[in-house]
Amino acid sequence: MVRGVYIHIPFCHQICNYCDFNKFFFQNQPVDEYIEALGQEMVLWADDLKNASVETIFIGGGTPTSLSVKQLERLLALIHTHIPMDSLVEFTSEANPDELTLEKMQLMRKFGVNRLSMGVQTFDQELLQVLGRTHSNDHVYKVIEYAKQTNFPSISIDLMYGLPNQTMDQWKASLKEAFRLNIPHISAYSLLVEPKTIFYNLLSKGKLTLPGEDLEAEMYSYLMDEMKRNGYAQYEISNFAYKGIESKHNLLYWDNDEYIGLGAGAHGYVNSVRYSNHGPLKKYMHTIEVDEKPIMMQKEVSQVEKMEEEMFLGLRKNEGVSLARFEQRYGQALQGVYGKEIDELLEKELVSIENNFIKLTKRGRFVGNEVFQYFLTS
């Protein structure tokens, strides 16, 4: 059963140097028309939404806060019109710190948004410029003040490490500032240089200097230690939170549960089918105009593939994969399916089995992708 809804807003006032998500420079784009198309796409999913128990909604991008107050209000009104809210427990919007005004935050609270996910990335102004970010630390401080004024229940920030020419001291300083601000949820990711990004082009020309693997591993180790020391529980490879503040929407992904993805380039997983929408705006909007779901590709997930996904998604969580839940879902004991692989990983001390869960060891978190490969057999 569908438990969540993801809504993609693909517009940005500034294209970041590392971003490979489906996005478009805001100026001269059919933003109002796109929002109406999103509403129509919700109508096309009406039967599935009617039978869903929607616990989480996540508005991502792009940059949802690139919308004007009027546009944001229209989007939120459409969500309330077409998506059942009876079971909703978490309603998140991504945000750029320099685009969040008090008025926008008041509007979000009016419509039930109870969690902000801010792309801070670093508190070092020079590194922000390297990333192509337009905000300053003062913007972050202002948003935190607005959050107090509007009684925003939860704020999360994204931080990045392994950035071009980033030093260990810079990484330590960013974490120290995040702790000082008492942010209840922090996601911290190592930089991945993806194709079709400015960083990728620079790297291919030899014009991008990245920290080596050893320094990046040192940064990750320091991250885990300092998070624990400052009262944050690590509940996933890259995510840390005060108790009870974990991202329920992201846990839905890692629990391998179903969700509807709406918007240009969005992905979804419904009735054992994984799908992705058309990315180009014209194609996305034209398909909706003729009353068709704007699905570009879809694939029914086989039983073997579901078990693989259960493993490599579930192992991202600190608690790991439940042996009981695996058997209940797939009718087979986990060790009966992956006994050889698990034995080898146990021998290498990359996983452990505790309290009927298989999970990554601390050592295993450093080589998570290597561990996940053991379960990709199809």
PDB file of N, CA and C in Angstrom, residues 89-182:
ATOM      1  N   VAL A  89       1.462  12.266   8.984  1.00  0.00           N
ATOM      2  CA  VAL A  89       2.226  12.569  10.200  1.00  0.00           C
ATOM      3  C   VAL A  89       3.429  13.467   9.917  1.00  0.00           C
ATOM      4  N   GLU A  90       3.898  13.483   8.667  1.00  0.00           N
ATOM      5  CA  GLU A  90       5.068  14.305   8.336  1.00  0.00           C
ATOM      6  C   GLU A  90       4.866  14.943   6.966  1.00  0.00           C
ATOM      7  N   PHE A  91       5.050  16.264   6.919  1.00  0.00           N
ATOM      8  CA  PHE A  91       4.871  17.033   5.675  1.00  0.00           C
ATOM      9  C   PHE A  91       6.105  17.917   5.539  1.00  0.00           C
ATOM     10  N   THR A  92       6.988  17.541   4.616  1.00  0.00           N
ATOM     11  CA  THR A  92       8.294  18.186   4.475  1.00  0.00           C
ATOM     12  C   THR A  92       8.376  19.009   3.198  1.00  0.00           C
ATOM     13  N   SER A  93       9.058  20.136   3.277  1.00  0.00           N
ATOM     14  CA  SER A  93       9.430  20.883   2.073  1.00  0.00           C
ATOM     15  C   SER A  93      10.921  21.163   2.120  1.00  0.00           C
ATOM     16  N   GLU A  94      11.588  20.922   0.992  1.00  0.00           N
ATOM     17  CA  GLU A  94      12.967  21.364   0.859  1.00  0.00           C
ATOM     18  C   GLU A  94      12.989  22.883   0.716  1.00  0.00           C
ATOM     19  N   ALA A  95      14.143  23.481   1.031  1.00  0.00           N
ATOM     20  CA  ALA A  95      14.210  24.942   1.025  1.00  0.00           C
ATOM     21  C   ALA A  95      15.637  25.429   0.871  1.00  0.00           C
ATOM     22  N   ASN A  96      15.778  26.550   0.171  1.00  0.00           N
ATOM     23  CA  ASN A  96      17.037  27.282   0.165  1.00  0.00           C
ATOM     24  C   ASN A  96      16.949  28.381   1.221  1.00  0.00           C
ATOM     25  N   PRO A  97      17.975  28.540   2.051  1.00  0.00           N
ATOM     26  CA  PRO A  97      17.890  29.523   3.145  1.00  0.00           C
ATOM     27  C   PRO A  97      17.622  30.948   2.679  1.00  0.00           C
ATOM     28  N   ASP A  98      18.153  31.338   1.508  1.00  0.00           N
ATOM     29  CA  ASP A  98      17.984  32.722   1.067  1.00  0.00           C
ATOM     30  C   ASP A  98      16.649  32.965   0.370  1.00  0.00           C
ATOM     31  N   GLU A  99      15.822  31.932   0.224  1.00  0.00           N
ATOM     32  CA  GLU A  99      14.519  32.103  -0.415  1.00  0.00           C
ATOM     33  C   GLU A  99      13.366  31.972   0.582  1.00  0.00           C
ATOM     34  N   LEU A 100      13.679  31.609   1.801  1.00  0.00           N
ATOM     35  CA  LEU A 100      12.638  31.432   2.810  1.00  0.00           C
ATOM     36  C   LEU A 100      12.349  32.758   3.505  1.00  0.00           C
ATOM     37  N   THR A 101      11.164  33.277   3.271  1.00  0.00           N
ATOM     38  CA  THR A 101      10.730  34.480   3.969  1.00  0.00           C
ATOM     39  C   THR A 101       9.792  34.081   5.099  1.00  0.00           C
ATOM     40  N   LEU A 102       9.567  34.994   5.995  1.00  0.00           N
ATOM     41  CA  LEU A 102       8.627  34.735   7.085  1.00  0.00           C
ATOM     42  C   LEU A 102       7.239  34.429   6.519  1.00  0.00           C
ATOM     43  N   GLU A 103       6.858  35.153   5.466  1.00  0.00           N
ATOM     44  CA  GLU A 103       5.537  34.950   4.867  1.00  0.00           C
ATOM     45  C   GLU A 103       5.404  33.536   4.297  1.00  0.00           C
ATOM     46  N   LYS A 104       6.434  33.056   3.634  1.00  0.00           N
ATOM     47  CA  LYS A 104       6.380  31.694   3.080  1.00  0.00           C
ATOM     48  C   LYS A 104       6.296  30.650   4.186  1.00  0.00           C
ATOM     49  N   MET A 105       7.032  30.874   5.259  1.00  0.00           N
ATOM     50  CA  MET A 105       6.996  29.914   6.357  1.00  0.00           C
ATOM     51  C   MET A 105       5.654  29.930   7.075  1.00  0.00           C
ATOM     52  N   GLN A 106       5.063  31.097   7.217  1.00  0.00           N
ATOM     53  CA  GLN A 106       3.726  31.188   7.816  1.00  0.00           C
ATOM     54  C   GLN A 106       2.702  30.454   6.938  1.00  0.00           C
ATOM     55  N   LEU A 107       2.857  30.603   5.625  1.00  0.00           N
ATOM     56  CA  LEU A 107       1.965  29.934   4.679  1.00  0.00           C
ATOM     57  C   LEU A 107       2.109  28.413   4.787  1.00  0.00           C
ATOM     58  N   MET A 108       3.350  27.946   4.852  1.00  0.00           N
ATOM     59  CA  MET A 108       3.585  26.507   4.986  1.00  0.00           C
ATOM     60  C   MET A 108       2.931  25.950   6.249  1.00  0.00           C
ATOM     61  N   ARG A 109       3.106  26.667   7.351  1.00  0.00           N
ATOM     62  CA  ARG A 109       2.517  26.201   8.603  1.00  0.00           C
ATOM     63  C   ARG A 109       0.988  26.179   8.513  1.00  0.00           C
ATOM     64  N   LYS A 110       0.422  27.181   7.836  1.00  0.00           N
ATOM     65  CA  LYS A 110      -1.035  27.243   7.662  1.00  0.00           C
ATOM     66  C   LYS A 110      -1.557  25.993   6.962  1.00  0.00           C
ATOM     67  N   PHE A 111      -0.770  25.478   6.017  1.00  0.00           N
ATOM     68  CA  PHE A 111      -1.182  24.303   5.240  1.00  0.00           C
ATOM     69  C   PHE A 111      -0.621  23.000   5.812  1.00  0.00           C
ATOM     70  N   GLY A 112      -0.045  23.046   6.993  1.00  0.00           N
ATOM     71  CA  GLY A 112       0.330  21.811   7.675  1.00  0.00           C
ATOM     72  C   GLY A 112       1.737  21.304   7.446  1.00  0.00           C
ATOM     73  N   VAL A 113       2.570  22.061   6.719  1.00  0.00           N
ATOM     74  CA  VAL A 113       3.968  21.642   6.582  1.00  0.00           C
ATOM     75  C   VAL A 113       4.605  21.699   7.970  1.00  0.00           C
ATOM     76  N   ASN A 114       5.206  20.587   8.391  1.00  0.00           N
ATOM     77  CA  ASN A 114       5.745  20.538   9.758  1.00  0.00           C
ATOM     78  C   ASN A 114       7.232  20.187   9.802  1.00  0.00           C
ATOM     79  N   ARG A 115       7.865  20.192   8.628  1.00  0.00           N
ATOM     80  CA  ARG A 115       9.301  19.880   8.594  1.00  0.00           C
ATOM     81  C   ARG A 115       9.947  20.604   7.421  1.00  0.00           C
ATOM     82  N   LEU A 116      11.047  21.290   7.688  1.00  0.00           N
ATOM     83  CA  LEU A 116      11.846  21.937   6.642  1.00  0.00           C
ATOM     84  C   LEU A 116      13.142  21.174   6.450  1.00  0.00           C
ATOM     85  N   SER A 117      13.539  20.991   5.206  1.00  0.00           N
ATOM     86  CA  SER A 117      14.832  20.381   4.900  1.00  0.00           C
ATOM     87  C   SER A 117      15.649  21.402   4.111  1.00  0.00           C
ATOM     88  N   MET A 118      16.631  22.009   4.791  1.00  0.00           N
ATOM     89  CA  MET A 118      17.377  23.120   4.196  1.00  0.00           C
ATOM     90  C   MET A 118      18.717  22.670   3.616  1.00  0.00           C
ATOM     91  N   GLY A 119      19.001  23.135   2.398  1.00  0.00           N
ATOM     92  CA  GLY A 119      20.278  22.845   1.767  1.00  0.00           C
ATOM     93  C   GLY A 119      21.342  23.835   2.208  1.00  0.00           C
ATOM     94  N   VAL A 120      21.941  23.591   3.366  1.00  0.00           N
ATOM     95  CA  VAL A 120      22.995  24.472   3.871  1.00  0.00           C
ATOM     96  C   VAL A 120      24.337  24.112   3.243  1.00  0.00           C
ATOM     97  N   GLN A 121      24.659  22.811   3.228  1.00  0.00           N
ATOM     98  CA  GLN A 121      25.864  22.225   2.609  1.00  0.00           C
ATOM     99  C   GLN A 121      27.165  22.522   3.358  1.00  0.00           C
ATOM    100  N   THR A 122      27.413  23.763   3.722  1.00  0.00           N
ATOM    101  CA  THR A 122      28.604  24.115   4.489  1.00  0.00           C
ATOM    102  C   THR A 122      28.397  25.488   5.118  1.00  0.00           C
ATOM    103  N   PHE A 123      29.065  25.729   6.235  1.00  0.00           N
ATOM    104  CA  PHE A 123      29.033  27.057   6.854  1.00  0.00           C
ATOM    105  C   PHE A 123      30.269  27.869   6.485  1.00  0.00           C
ATOM    106  N   ASP A 124      31.044  27.378   5.522  1.00  0.00           N
ATOM    107  CA  ASP A 124      32.236  28.079   5.056  1.00  0.00           C
ATOM    108  C   ASP A 124      31.880  28.873   3.794  1.00  0.00           C
ATOM    109  N   GLN A 125      31.978  30.201   3.868  1.00  0.00           N
ATOM    110  CA  GLN A 125      31.501  31.047   2.775  1.00  0.00           C
ATOM    111  C   GLN A 125      32.257  30.805   1.470  1.00  0.00           C
ATOM    112  N   GLU A 126      33.559  30.546   1.551  1.00  0.00           N
ATOM    113  CA  GLU A 126      34.333  30.286   0.340  1.00  0.00           C
ATOM    114  C   GLU A 126      33.870  28.997  -0.334  1.00  0.00           C
ATOM    115  N   LEU A 127      33.618  27.967   0.453  1.00  0.00           N
ATOM    116  CA  LEU A 127      33.151  26.708  -0.119  1.00  0.00           C
ATOM    117  C   LEU A 127      31.741  26.843  -0.690  1.00  0.00           C
ATOM    118  N   LEU A 128      30.912  27.669  -0.072  1.00  0.00           N
ATOM    119  CA  LEU A 128      29.585  27.924  -0.633  1.00  0.00           C
ATOM    120  C   LEU A 128      29.686  28.489  -2.043  1.00  0.00           C
ATOM    121  N   GLN A 129      30.621  29.390  -2.242  1.00  0.00           N
ATOM    122  CA  GLN A 129      30.823  29.971  -3.572  1.00  0.00           C
ATOM    123  C   GLN A 129      31.331  28.932  -4.557  1.00  0.00           C
ATOM    124  N   VAL A 130      32.202  28.039  -4.096  1.00  0.00           N
ATOM    125  CA  VAL A 130      32.702  26.964  -4.951  1.00  0.00           C
ATOM    126  C   VAL A 130      31.542  26.069  -5.409  1.00  0.00           C
ATOM    127  N   LEU A 131      30.603  25.825  -4.493  1.00  0.00           N
ATOM    128  CA  LEU A 131      29.453  24.976  -4.810  1.00  0.00           C
ATOM    129  C   LEU A 131      28.429  25.666  -5.705  1.00  0.00           C
ATOM    130  N   GLY A 132      28.528  26.980  -5.817  1.00  0.00           N
ATOM    131  CA  GLY A 132      27.544  27.725  -6.595  1.00  0.00           C
ATOM    132  C   GLY A 132      26.315  28.087  -5.790  1.00  0.00           C
ATOM    133  N   ARG A 133      26.413  28.051  -4.446  1.00  0.00           N
ATOM    134  CA  ARG A 133      25.297  28.415  -3.585  1.00  0.00           C
ATOM    135  C   ARG A 133      25.229  29.938  -3.433  1.00  0.00           C
ATOM    136  N   THR A 134      24.025  30.445  -3.230  1.00  0.00           N
ATOM    137  CA  THR A 134      23.840  31.902  -3.167  1.00  0.00           C
ATOM    138  C   THR A 134      23.540  32.401  -1.760  1.00  0.00           C
ATOM    139  N   HIS A 135      23.341  31.510  -0.802  1.00  0.00           N
ATOM    140  CA  HIS A 135      22.991  31.957   0.547  1.00  0.00           C
ATOM    141  C   HIS A 135      24.250  32.208   1.374  1.00  0.00           C
ATOM    142  N   SER A 136      24.050  32.869   2.493  1.00  0.00           N
ATOM    143  CA  SER A 136      25.116  33.083   3.469  1.00  0.00           C
ATOM    144  C   SER A 136      24.669  32.487   4.804  1.00  0.00           C
ATOM    145  N   ASN A 137      25.581  32.451   5.770  1.00  0.00           N
ATOM    146  CA  ASN A 137      25.217  31.945   7.090  1.00  0.00           C
ATOM    147  C   ASN A 137      24.117  32.777   7.730  1.00  0.00           C
ATOM    148  N   ASP A 138      24.124  34.082   7.433  1.00  0.00           N
ATOM    149  CA  ASP A 138      23.093  34.960   8.004  1.00  0.00           C
ATOM    150  C   ASP A 138      21.696  34.531   7.566  1.00  0.00           C
ATOM    151  N   HIS A 139      21.567  34.039   6.325  1.00  0.00           N
ATOM    152  CA  HIS A 139      20.269  33.548   5.857  1.00  0.00           C
ATOM    153  C   HIS A 139      19.826  32.353   6.701  1.00  0.00           C
ATOM    154  N   VAL A 140      20.750  31.465   7.024  1.00  0.00           N
ATOM    155  CA  VAL A 140      20.422  30.299   7.846  1.00  0.00           C
ATOM    156  C   VAL A 140      19.952  30.740   9.228  1.00  0.00           C
ATOM    157  N   TYR A 141      20.677  31.677   9.818  1.00  0.00           N
ATOM    158  CA  TYR A 141      20.304  32.160  11.149  1.00  0.00           C
ATOM    159  C   TYR A 141      18.913  32.796  11.132  1.00  0.00           C
ATOM    160  N   LYS A 142      18.609  33.506  10.046  1.00  0.00           N
ATOM    161  CA  LYS A 142      17.311  34.174   9.943  1.00  0.00           C
ATOM    162  C   LYS A 142      16.184  33.151   9.844  1.00  0.00           C
ATOM    163  N   VAL A 143      16.412  32.089   9.063  1.00  0.00           N
ATOM    164  CA  VAL A 143      15.390  31.045   8.929  1.00  0.00           C
ATOM    165  C   VAL A 143      15.120  30.382  10.280  1.00  0.00           C
ATOM    166  N   ILE A 144      16.173  30.128  11.039  1.00  0.00           N
ATOM    167  CA  ILE A 144      16.000  29.521  12.363  1.00  0.00           C
ATOM    168  C   ILE A 144      15.171  30.431  13.259  1.00  0.00           C
ATOM    169  N   GLU A 145      15.376  31.732  13.138  1.00  0.00           N
ATOM    170  CA  GLU A 145      14.584  32.687  13.907  1.00  0.00           C
ATOM    171  C   GLU A 145      13.126  32.671  13.443  1.00  0.00           C
ATOM    172  N   TYR A 146      12.923  32.633  12.112  1.00  0.00           N
ATOM    173  CA  TYR A 146      11.560  32.545  11.582  1.00  0.00           C
ATOM    174  C   TYR A 146      10.877  31.262  12.067  1.00  0.00           C
ATOM    175  N   ALA A 147      11.636  30.171  12.138  1.00  0.00           N
ATOM    176  CA  ALA A 147      11.067  28.892  12.574  1.00  0.00           C
ATOM    177  C   ALA A 147      10.538  28.990  13.997  1.00  0.00           C
ATOM    178  N   LYS A 148      11.242  29.734  14.829  1.00  0.00           N
ATOM    179  CA  LYS A 148      10.778  29.943  16.207  1.00  0.00           C
ATOM    180  C   LYS A 148       9.490  30.764  16.211  1.00  0.00           C
ATOM    181  N   GLN A 149       9.459  31.799  15.356  1.00  0.00           N
ATOM    182  CA  GLN A 149       8.280  32.674  15.306  1.00  0.00           C
ATOM    183  C   GLN A 149       7.043  31.941  14.805  1.00  0.00           C
ATOM    184  N   THR A 150       7.244  30.971  13.920  1.00  0.00           N
ATOM    185  CA  THR A 150       6.113  30.253  13.310  1.00  0.00           C
ATOM    186  C   THR A 150       5.870  28.885  13.945  1.00  0.00           C
ATOM    187  N   ASN A 151       6.608  28.588  15.010  1.00  0.00           N
ATOM    188  CA  ASN A 151       6.458  27.297  15.706  1.00  0.00           C
ATOM    189  C   ASN A 151       6.638  26.102  14.772  1.00  0.00           C
ATOM    190  N   PHE A 152       7.680  26.193  13.935  1.00  0.00           N
ATOM    191  CA  PHE A 152       7.963  25.069  13.035  1.00  0.00           C
ATOM    192  C   PHE A 152       8.463  23.895  13.862  1.00  0.00           C
ATOM    193  N   PRO A 153       7.795  22.732  13.785  1.00  0.00           N
ATOM    194  CA  PRO A 153       8.155  21.611  14.658  1.00  0.00           C
ATOM    195  C   PRO A 153       9.551  21.041  14.424  1.00  0.00           C
ATOM    196  N   SER A 154      10.017  21.014  13.155  1.00  0.00           N
ATOM    197  CA  SER A 154      11.287  20.337  12.902  1.00  0.00           C
ATOM    198  C   SER A 154      12.028  20.970  11.731  1.00  0.00           C
ATOM    199  N   ILE A 155      13.339  21.067  11.881  1.00  0.00           N
ATOM    200  CA  ILE A 155      14.210  21.550  10.803  1.00  0.00           C
ATOM    201  C   ILE A 155      15.342  20.551  10.616  1.00  0.00           C
ATOM    202  N   SER A 156      15.634  20.263   9.368  1.00  0.00           N
ATOM    203  CA  SER A 156      16.789  19.445   9.022  1.00  0.00           C
ATOM    204  C   SER A 156      17.684  20.261   8.093  1.00  0.00           C
ATOM    205  N   ILE A 157      18.991  20.042   8.197  1.00  0.00           N
ATOM    206  CA  ILE A 157      19.901  20.666   7.243  1.00  0.00           C
ATOM    207  C   ILE A 157      20.747  19.590   6.567  1.00  0.00           C
ATOM    208  N   ASP A 158      21.105  19.859   5.328  1.00  0.00           N
ATOM    209  CA  ASP A 158      22.061  19.023   4.602  1.00  0.00           C
ATOM    210  C   ASP A 158      23.441  19.643   4.719  1.00  0.00           C
ATOM    211  N   LEU A 159      24.433  18.813   4.993  1.00  0.00           N
ATOM    212  CA  LEU A 159      25.834  19.218   4.952  1.00  0.00           C
ATOM    213  C   LEU A 159      26.576  18.297   3.989  1.00  0.00           C
ATOM    214  N   MET A 160      27.675  18.807   3.427  1.00  0.00           N
ATOM    215  CA  MET A 160      28.474  18.014   2.501  1.00  0.00           C
ATOM    216  C   MET A 160      29.937  18.041   2.918  1.00  0.00           C
ATOM    217  N   TYR A 161      30.606  16.913   2.684  1.00  0.00           N
ATOM    218  CA  TYR A 161      32.048  16.846   2.914  1.00  0.00           C
ATOM    219  C   TYR A 161      32.702  16.199   1.688  1.00  0.00           C
ATOM    220  N   GLY A 162      34.030  16.251   1.660  1.00  0.00           N
ATOM    221  CA  GLY A 162      34.727  15.796   0.461  1.00  0.00           C
ATOM    222  C   GLY A 162      34.613  16.810  -0.667  1.00  0.00           C
ATOM    223  N   LEU A 163      34.467  18.101  -0.298  1.00  0.00           N
ATOM    224  CA  LEU A 163      34.294  19.165  -1.290  1.00  0.00           C
ATOM    225  C   LEU A 163      35.646  19.578  -1.872  1.00  0.00           C
ATOM    226  N   PRO A 164      35.650  20.233  -3.026  1.00  0.00           N
ATOM    227  CA  PRO A 164      36.911  20.655  -3.650  1.00  0.00           C
ATOM    228  C   PRO A 164      37.782  21.472  -2.684  1.00  0.00           C
ATOM    229  N   ASN A 165      38.989  20.986  -2.458  1.00  0.00           N
ATOM    230  CA  ASN A 165      39.978  21.660  -1.604  1.00  0.00           C
ATOM    231  C   ASN A 165      39.540  21.811  -0.148  1.00  0.00           C
ATOM    232  N   GLN A 166      38.493  21.098   0.270  1.00  0.00           N
ATOM    233  CA  GLN A 166      38.025  21.201   1.644  1.00  0.00           C
ATOM    234  C   GLN A 166      39.045  20.570   2.605  1.00  0.00           C
ATOM    235  N   THR A 167      39.307  21.261   3.696  1.00  0.00           N
ATOM    236  CA  THR A 167      40.229  20.751   4.703  1.00  0.00           C
ATOM    237  C   THR A 167      39.456  20.139   5.864  1.00  0.00           C
ATOM    238  N   MET A 168      40.148  19.378   6.671  1.00  0.00           N
ATOM    239  CA  MET A 168      39.531  18.790   7.859  1.00  0.00           C
ATOM    240  C   MET A 168      39.067  19.887   8.816  1.00  0.00           C
ATOM    241  N   ASP A 169      39.840  20.960   8.922  1.00  0.00           N
ATOM    242  CA  ASP A 169      39.463  22.065   9.808  1.00  0.00           C
ATOM    243  C   ASP A 169      38.163  22.724   9.352  1.00  0.00           C
ATOM    244  N   GLN A 170      37.991  22.865   8.039  1.00  0.00           N
ATOM    245  CA  GLN A 170      36.746  23.446   7.534  1.00  0.00           C
ATOM    246  C   GLN A 170      35.547  22.557   7.857  1.00  0.00           C
ATOM    247  N   TRP A 171      35.742  21.246   7.720  1.00  0.00           N
ATOM    248  CA  TRP A 171      34.669  20.298   8.020  1.00  0.00           C
ATOM    249  C   TRP A 171      34.316  20.337   9.512  1.00  0.00           C
ATOM    250  N   LYS A 172      35.329  20.370  10.348  1.00  0.00           N
ATOM    251  CA  LYS A 172      35.094  20.455  11.792  1.00  0.00           C
ATOM    252  C   LYS A 172      34.337  21.732  12.149  1.00  0.00           C
ATOM    253  N   ALA A 173      34.690  22.833  11.505  1.00  0.00           N
ATOM    254  CA  ALA A 173      34.055  24.120  11.805  1.00  0.00           C
ATOM    255  C   ALA A 173      32.577  24.105  11.405  1.00  0.00           C
ATOM    256  N   SER A 174      32.250  23.485  10.260  1.00  0.00           N
ATOM    257  CA  SER A 174      30.852  23.411   9.831  1.00  0.00           C
ATOM    258  C   SER A 174      30.024  22.590  10.809  1.00  0.00           C
ATOM    259  N   LEU A 175      30.567  21.472  11.244  1.00  0.00           N
ATOM    260  CA  LEU A 175      29.842  20.644  12.209  1.00  0.00           C
ATOM    261  C   LEU A 175      29.661  21.371  13.536  1.00  0.00           C
ATOM    262  N   LYS A 176      30.706  22.067  13.968  1.00  0.00           N
ATOM    263  CA  LYS A 176      30.625  22.806  15.226  1.00  0.00           C
ATOM    264  C   LYS A 176      29.520  23.848  15.165  1.00  0.00           C
ATOM    265  N   GLU A 177      29.392  24.528  14.028  1.00  0.00           N
ATOM    266  CA  GLU A 177      28.349  25.553  13.883  1.00  0.00           C
ATOM    267  C   GLU A 177      26.962  24.916  13.884  1.00  0.00           C
ATOM    268  N   ALA A 178      26.820  23.776  13.223  1.00  0.00           N
ATOM    269  CA  ALA A 178      25.527  23.076  13.210  1.00  0.00           C
ATOM    270  C   ALA A 178      25.125  22.669  14.627  1.00  0.00           C
ATOM    271  N   PHE A 179      26.088  22.179  15.402  1.00  0.00           N
ATOM    272  CA  PHE A 179      25.793  21.789  16.781  1.00  0.00           C
ATOM    273  C   PHE A 179      25.414  23.014  17.623  1.00  0.00           C
ATOM    274  N   ARG A 180      26.098  24.129  17.382  1.00  0.00           N
ATOM    275  CA  ARG A 180      25.816  25.353  18.130  1.00  0.00           C
ATOM    276  C   ARG A 180      24.374  25.815  17.896  1.00  0.00           C
ATOM    277  N   LEU A 181      23.879  25.601  16.682  1.00  0.00           N
ATOM    278  CA  LEU A 181      22.537  26.044  16.326  1.00  0.00           C
ATOM    279  C   LEU A 181      21.450  25.082  16.806  1.00  0.00           C
ATOM    280  N   ASN A 182      21.867  23.929  17.327  1.00  0.00           N
ATOM    281  CA  ASN A 182      20.920  22.969  17.902  1.00  0.00           C
ATOM    282  C   ASN A 182      19.902  22.483  16.865  1.00  0.00           C
TER     283      ASN A 182
END
